[in-house]
Coordinates of C-alpha atoms in Angstrom, one line a residue:
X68 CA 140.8 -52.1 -195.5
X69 CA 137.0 -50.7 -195.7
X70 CA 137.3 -47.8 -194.1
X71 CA 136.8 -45.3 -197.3
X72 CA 133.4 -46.4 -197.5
X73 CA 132.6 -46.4 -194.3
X74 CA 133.1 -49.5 -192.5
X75 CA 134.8 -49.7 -188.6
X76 CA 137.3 -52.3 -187.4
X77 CA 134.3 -53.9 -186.0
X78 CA 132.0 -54.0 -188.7
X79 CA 134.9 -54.7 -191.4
X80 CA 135.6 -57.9 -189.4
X81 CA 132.1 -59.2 -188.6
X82 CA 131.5 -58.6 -192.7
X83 CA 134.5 -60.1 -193.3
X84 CA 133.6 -63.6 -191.1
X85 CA 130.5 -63.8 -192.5
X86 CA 131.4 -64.0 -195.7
X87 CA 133.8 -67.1 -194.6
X88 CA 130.9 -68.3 -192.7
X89 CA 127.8 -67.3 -194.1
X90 CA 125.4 -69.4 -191.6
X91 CA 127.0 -68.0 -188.7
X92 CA 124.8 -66.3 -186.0
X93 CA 125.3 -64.1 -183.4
X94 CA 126.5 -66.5 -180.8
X95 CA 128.9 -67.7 -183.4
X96 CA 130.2 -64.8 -184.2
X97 CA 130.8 -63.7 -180.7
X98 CA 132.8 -66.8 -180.1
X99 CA 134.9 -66.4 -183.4
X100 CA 136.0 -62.9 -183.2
X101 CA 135.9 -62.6 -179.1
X102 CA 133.5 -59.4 -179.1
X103 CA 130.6 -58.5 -176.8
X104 CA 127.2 -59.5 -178.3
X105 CA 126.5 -55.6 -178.7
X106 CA 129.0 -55.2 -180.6
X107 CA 128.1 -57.6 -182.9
X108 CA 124.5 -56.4 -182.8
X109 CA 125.4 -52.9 -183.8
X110 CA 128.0 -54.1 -186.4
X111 CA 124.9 -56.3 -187.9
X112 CA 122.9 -52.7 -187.8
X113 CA 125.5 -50.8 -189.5
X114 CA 126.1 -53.8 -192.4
X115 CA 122.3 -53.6 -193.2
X116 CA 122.2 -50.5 -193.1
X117 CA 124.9 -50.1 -196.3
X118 CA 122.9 -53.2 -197.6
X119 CA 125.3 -55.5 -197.2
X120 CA 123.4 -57.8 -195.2
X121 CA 119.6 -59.3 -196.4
X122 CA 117.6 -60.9 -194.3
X123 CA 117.2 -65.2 -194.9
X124 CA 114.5 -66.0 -197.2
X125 CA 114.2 -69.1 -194.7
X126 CA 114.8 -67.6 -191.3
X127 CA 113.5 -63.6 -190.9
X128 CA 115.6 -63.6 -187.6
X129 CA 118.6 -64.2 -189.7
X130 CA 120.7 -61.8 -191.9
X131 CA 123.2 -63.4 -194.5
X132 CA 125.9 -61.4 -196.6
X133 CA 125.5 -59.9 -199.7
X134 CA 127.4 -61.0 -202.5
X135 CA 131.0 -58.8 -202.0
X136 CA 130.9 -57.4 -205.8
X137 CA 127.4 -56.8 -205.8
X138 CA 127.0 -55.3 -202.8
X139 CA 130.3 -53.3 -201.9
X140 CA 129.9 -52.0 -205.8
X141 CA 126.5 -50.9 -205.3
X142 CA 127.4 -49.3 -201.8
X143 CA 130.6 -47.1 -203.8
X144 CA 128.0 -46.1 -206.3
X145 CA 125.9 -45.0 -203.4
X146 CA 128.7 -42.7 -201.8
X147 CA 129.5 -41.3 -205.0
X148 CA 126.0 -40.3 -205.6
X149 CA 125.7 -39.3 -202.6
X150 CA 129.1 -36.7 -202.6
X151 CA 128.0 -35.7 -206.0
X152 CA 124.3 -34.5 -204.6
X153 CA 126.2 -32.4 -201.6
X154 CA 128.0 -31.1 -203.8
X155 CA 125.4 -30.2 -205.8
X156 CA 123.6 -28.7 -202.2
X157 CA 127.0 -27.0 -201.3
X158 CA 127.2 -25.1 -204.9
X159 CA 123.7 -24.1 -204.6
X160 CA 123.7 -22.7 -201.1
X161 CA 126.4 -20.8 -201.7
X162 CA 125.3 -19.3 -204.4
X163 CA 121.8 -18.3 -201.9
X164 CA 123.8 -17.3 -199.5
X165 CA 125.5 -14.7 -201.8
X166 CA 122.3 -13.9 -202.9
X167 CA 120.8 -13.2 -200.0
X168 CA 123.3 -11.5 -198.8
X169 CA 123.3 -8.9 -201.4
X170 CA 119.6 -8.4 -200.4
X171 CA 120.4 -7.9 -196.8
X172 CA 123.8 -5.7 -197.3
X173 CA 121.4 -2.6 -198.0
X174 CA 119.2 -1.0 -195.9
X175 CA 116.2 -2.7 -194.0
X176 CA 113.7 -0.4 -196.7
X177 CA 115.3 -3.2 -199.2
X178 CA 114.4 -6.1 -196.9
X179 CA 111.3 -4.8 -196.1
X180 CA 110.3 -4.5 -200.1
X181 CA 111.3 -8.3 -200.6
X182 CA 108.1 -9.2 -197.6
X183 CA 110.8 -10.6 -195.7
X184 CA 112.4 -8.6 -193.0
X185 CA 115.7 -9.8 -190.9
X186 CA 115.4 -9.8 -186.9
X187 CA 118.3 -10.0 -185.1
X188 CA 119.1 -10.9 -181.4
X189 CA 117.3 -11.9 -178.8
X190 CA 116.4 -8.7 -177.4
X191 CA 115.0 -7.8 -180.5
X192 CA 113.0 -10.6 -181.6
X193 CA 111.8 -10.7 -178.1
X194 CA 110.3 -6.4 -178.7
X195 CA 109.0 -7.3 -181.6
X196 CA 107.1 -10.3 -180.9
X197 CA 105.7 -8.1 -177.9
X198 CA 104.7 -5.6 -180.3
X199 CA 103.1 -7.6 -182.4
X200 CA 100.8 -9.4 -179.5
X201 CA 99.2 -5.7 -178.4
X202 CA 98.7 -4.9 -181.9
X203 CA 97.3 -8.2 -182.8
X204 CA 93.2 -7.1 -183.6
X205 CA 91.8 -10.7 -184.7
X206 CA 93.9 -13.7 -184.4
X207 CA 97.4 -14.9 -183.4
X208 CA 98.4 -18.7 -184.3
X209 CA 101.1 -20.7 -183.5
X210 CA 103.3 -23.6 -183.4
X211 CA 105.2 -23.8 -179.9
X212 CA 107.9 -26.1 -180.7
X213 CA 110.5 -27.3 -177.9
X214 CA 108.1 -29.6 -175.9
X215 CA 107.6 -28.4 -172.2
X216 CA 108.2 -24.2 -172.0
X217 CA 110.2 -22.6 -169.6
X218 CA 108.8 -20.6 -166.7
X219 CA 110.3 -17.4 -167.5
X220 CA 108.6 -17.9 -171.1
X221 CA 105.6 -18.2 -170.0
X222 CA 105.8 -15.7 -167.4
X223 CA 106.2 -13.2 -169.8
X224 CA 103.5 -14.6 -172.0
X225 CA 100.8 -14.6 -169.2
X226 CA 100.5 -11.2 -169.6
X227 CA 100.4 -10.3 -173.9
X228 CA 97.8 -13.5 -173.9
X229 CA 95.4 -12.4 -170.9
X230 CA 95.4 -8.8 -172.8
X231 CA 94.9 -10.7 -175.9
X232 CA 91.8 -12.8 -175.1
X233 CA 90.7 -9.9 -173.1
X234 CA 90.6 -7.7 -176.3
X235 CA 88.5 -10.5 -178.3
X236 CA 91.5 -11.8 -180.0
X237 CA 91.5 -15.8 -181.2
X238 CA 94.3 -17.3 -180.0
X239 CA 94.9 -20.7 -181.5
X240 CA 98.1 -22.7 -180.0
X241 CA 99.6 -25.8 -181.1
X242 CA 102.2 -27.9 -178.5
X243 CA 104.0 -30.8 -179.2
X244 CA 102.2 -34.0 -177.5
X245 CA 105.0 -34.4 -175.1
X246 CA 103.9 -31.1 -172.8
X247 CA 100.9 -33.3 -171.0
X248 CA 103.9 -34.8 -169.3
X249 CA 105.2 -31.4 -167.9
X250 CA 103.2 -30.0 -165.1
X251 CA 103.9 -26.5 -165.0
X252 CA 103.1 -26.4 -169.4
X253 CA 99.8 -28.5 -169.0
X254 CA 98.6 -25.6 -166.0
X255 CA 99.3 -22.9 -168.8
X256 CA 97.7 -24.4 -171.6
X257 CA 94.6 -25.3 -169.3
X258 CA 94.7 -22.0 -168.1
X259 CA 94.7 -20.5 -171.9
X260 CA 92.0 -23.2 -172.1
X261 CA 89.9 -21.7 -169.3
X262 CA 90.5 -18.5 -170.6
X263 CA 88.8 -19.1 -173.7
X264 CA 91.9 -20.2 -175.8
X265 CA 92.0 -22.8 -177.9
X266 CA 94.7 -25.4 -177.8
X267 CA 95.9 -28.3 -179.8
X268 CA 98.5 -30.8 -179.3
X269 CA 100.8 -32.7 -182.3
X270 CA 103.2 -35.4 -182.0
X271 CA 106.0 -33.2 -184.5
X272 CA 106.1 -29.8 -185.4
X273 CA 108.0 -28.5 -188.4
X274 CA 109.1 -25.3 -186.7
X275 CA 108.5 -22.7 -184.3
X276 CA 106.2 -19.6 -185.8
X277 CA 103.7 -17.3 -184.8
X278 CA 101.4 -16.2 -187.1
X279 CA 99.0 -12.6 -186.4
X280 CA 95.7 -11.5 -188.3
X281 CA 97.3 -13.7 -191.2
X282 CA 99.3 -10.3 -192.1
X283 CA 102.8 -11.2 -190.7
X284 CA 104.4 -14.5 -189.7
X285 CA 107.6 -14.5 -187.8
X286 CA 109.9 -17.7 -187.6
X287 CA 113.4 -18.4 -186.5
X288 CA 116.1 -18.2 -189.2
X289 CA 117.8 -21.3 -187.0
X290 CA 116.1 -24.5 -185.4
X291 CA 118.6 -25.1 -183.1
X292 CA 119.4 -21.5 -182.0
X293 CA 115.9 -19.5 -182.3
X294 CA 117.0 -16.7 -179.9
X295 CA 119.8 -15.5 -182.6
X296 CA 117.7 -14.8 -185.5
X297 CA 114.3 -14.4 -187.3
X298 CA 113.1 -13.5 -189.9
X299 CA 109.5 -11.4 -190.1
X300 CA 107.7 -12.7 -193.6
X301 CA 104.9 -10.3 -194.9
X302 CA 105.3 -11.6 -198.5
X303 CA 101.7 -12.5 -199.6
X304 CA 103.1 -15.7 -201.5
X305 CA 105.2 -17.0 -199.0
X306 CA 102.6 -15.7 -195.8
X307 CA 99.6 -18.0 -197.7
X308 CA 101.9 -21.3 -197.8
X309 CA 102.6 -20.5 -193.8
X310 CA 99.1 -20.4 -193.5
X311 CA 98.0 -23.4 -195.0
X312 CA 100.7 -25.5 -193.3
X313 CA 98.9 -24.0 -189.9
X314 CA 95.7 -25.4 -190.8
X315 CA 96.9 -28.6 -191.8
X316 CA 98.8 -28.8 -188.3
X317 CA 95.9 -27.8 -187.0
X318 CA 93.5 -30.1 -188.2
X319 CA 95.4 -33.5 -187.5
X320 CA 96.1 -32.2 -184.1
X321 CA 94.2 -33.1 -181.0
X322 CA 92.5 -30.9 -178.7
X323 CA 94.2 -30.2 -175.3
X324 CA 92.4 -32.5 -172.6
X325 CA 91.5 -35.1 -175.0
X326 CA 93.5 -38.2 -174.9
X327 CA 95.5 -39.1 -178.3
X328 CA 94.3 -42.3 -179.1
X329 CA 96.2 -45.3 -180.6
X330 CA 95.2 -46.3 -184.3
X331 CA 94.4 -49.6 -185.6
X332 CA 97.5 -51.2 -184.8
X333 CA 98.1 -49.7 -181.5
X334 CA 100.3 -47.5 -181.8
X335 CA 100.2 -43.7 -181.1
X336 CA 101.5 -40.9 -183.4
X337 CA 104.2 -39.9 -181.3
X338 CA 105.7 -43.8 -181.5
X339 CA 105.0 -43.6 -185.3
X340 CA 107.1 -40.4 -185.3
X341 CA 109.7 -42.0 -183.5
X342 CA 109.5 -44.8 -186.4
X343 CA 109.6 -42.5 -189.3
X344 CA 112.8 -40.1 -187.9
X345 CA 114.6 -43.2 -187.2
X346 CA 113.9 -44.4 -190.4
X347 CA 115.3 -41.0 -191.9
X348 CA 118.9 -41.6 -190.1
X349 CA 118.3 -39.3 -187.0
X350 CA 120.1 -40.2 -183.9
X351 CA 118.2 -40.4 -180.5
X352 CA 119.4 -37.0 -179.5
X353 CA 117.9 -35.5 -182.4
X354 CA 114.3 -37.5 -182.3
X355 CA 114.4 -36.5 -178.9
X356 CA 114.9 -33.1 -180.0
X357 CA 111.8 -33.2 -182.3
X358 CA 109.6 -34.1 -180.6
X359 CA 110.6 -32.7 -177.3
X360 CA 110.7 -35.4 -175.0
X361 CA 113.7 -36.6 -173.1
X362 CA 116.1 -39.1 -175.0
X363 CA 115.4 -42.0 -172.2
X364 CA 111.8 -41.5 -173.8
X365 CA 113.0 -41.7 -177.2
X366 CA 115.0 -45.2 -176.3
X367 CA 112.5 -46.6 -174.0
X368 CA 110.3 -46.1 -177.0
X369 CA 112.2 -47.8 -179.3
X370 CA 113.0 -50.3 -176.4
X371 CA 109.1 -51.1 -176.5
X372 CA 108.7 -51.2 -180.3
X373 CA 111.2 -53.8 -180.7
X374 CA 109.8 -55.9 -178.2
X375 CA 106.3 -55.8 -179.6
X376 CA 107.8 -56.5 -183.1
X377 CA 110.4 -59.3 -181.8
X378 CA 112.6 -57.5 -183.7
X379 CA 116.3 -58.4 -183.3
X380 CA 118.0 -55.0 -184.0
X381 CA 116.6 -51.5 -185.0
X382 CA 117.3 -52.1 -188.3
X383 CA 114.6 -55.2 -188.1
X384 CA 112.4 -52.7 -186.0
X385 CA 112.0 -50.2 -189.2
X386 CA 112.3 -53.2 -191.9
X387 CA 109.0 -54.8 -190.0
X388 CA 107.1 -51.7 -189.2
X389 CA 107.1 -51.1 -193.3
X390 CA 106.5 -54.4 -194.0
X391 CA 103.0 -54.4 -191.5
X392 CA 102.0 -50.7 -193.1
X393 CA 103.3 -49.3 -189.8
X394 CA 105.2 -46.4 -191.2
X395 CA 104.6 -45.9 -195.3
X396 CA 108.0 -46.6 -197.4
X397 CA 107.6 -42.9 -199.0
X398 CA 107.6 -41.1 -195.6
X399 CA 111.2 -42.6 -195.1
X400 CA 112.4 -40.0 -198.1

């Protein structure tokens, strides 16, 4: 009956008994509609979720049903906001993308006049990030994003960054927090260390980039597929903004070898992360993703949180964390 605004069988019928029986728990609910208690759990997730469920004034541990014409009007309004703003998004990226393309249908002198220069392929990218680490004269910085590197990686890095260092250059590298569990990434970055590098680690990074003499920066056109495309930025306006996100990276980041330490209420960044890109709508697979670290990670995390917040469901797990100053309201977007 629900299902244009996005409801399951499963979720449509535990609304749909609550509403006959708004004191019902979990237990009764389990009995009522013969489901698994998961079920129910995750049905109870997915209601609050569209805000059709609020949480008992008297009982925190219990959710009770919005009123239907409130809430199942409010939650169509939603959707239609929401397919009105992609839309929107669609209607302007295609009109970028046909802009953009006219830039790059010309030669590369055209692309190289905007500051921003296409790099495609793997092969490619890969000569011309070797390029630029022998001509580097002053300083390369970078964000290493991924979480723990493969050998061949840095196998062929040993080399550029020995000649680098070597040649006076001041290498300053940024990992993600999850590496100092991976053996064979936390023996490079001490030997970079040893070497006379200097290297910091985050609990999220934005992107991959390297950055050289503050002159060129060169970043993958795609997250998810770096080896396809870059795109080499020498635009003065757009090279300054890289730079400053660097040194804001840089500054909250810790130093490799010192231990990240918990803040006031005990948690550390990379659970706070895990908080905030949950709270954002992003599946396990892609926190995981993020911040580099295995998705059993990202669920034993979550595991831990809710037990420390006696928090019934996930959706309880974010609703608390904002509610102790955990995670602030406006990081959630």
């Amino acid at each position: 009956m629900f299902e244009a605004l996005g409801f399951n069988d499963v979720a449509e019928s535990v609304y749909l008994a609550m509403l006959e029986h708004p004191q019902a728990g979990v237990e009764d609910l389990m009995q009522n509609l013969g489901m698994e208690e998961h079920q129910i759990r995750q049905a109870l997730d997915d209601l609050a979720r569209m805000s059709l469920l609020r949480i008992s004034g008297s009982a925190p541990e219990v959710f009770v049903p919005v009123n239907p014409r409130t809430g199942l009007a409010a939650l169509l309004a939603r959707q239609q906001a929401e397919l009105a703003k992609r839309q929107q998004e669609l209607e302007e990226s295609r009109a970028s993308l046909t802009a953009l393309l006219d830039v790059y249908a010309g030669s590369r002198v055209h692309t190289s006049a905007t500051g921003v220069d296409w790099i495609e392929g793997i092969d490619t990218i890969r000569a011309r990030l070797r390029e630029l680490a022998e001509t580097c004269t002053w300083e390369a910085a970078s964000f290493v994003y991924g979480g723990a590197q493969s050998e061949a990686s840095m196998a062929a890095s040993r080399p550029l960054d020995r000649d680098a260092i070597d040649r006076g250059v001041r290498l300053r590298t940024i990992y993600l927090d999850s590496v100092r569990n991976d053996p064979a990434t936390c023996s490079y970055a001490q030997w970079l260390c040893d070497l006379g590098s200097e290297v910091r680690t985050t609990s999220v990074l934005p992107m991959r980039m390297l950055i050289v003499d503050r002159r060129i920066a060169v970043v993958p056109v795609d997250m998810e597929k770096t080896s396809a495309a870059a795109v080499e930025v020498t635009c003065p306006g757009l090279l300054t903004g890289l730079v400053a996100l660097f040194s804001f990276a840089w500054k909250s980041a810790v130093p490799f070898g010192a231990r990240r330490r918990r803040d006031g209420d005990g948690q550390t960044a990379q659970e706070k992360q895990v908080l905030r890109l949950l709270g954002l709508g992003h599946t396990d697979e892609m926190v995981s993703r993020r911040l580099g670290v295995s998705v059993r990670t990202v669920r034993r995390t979550v595991s831990a949180l809710q037990e420390r917040l006696e928090a019934k469901s996930r959706f309880q797990v974010g609703a608390r964390a904002v509610a102790l100053g955990w995670i602030d309201p406006d990081d959630l977007g």
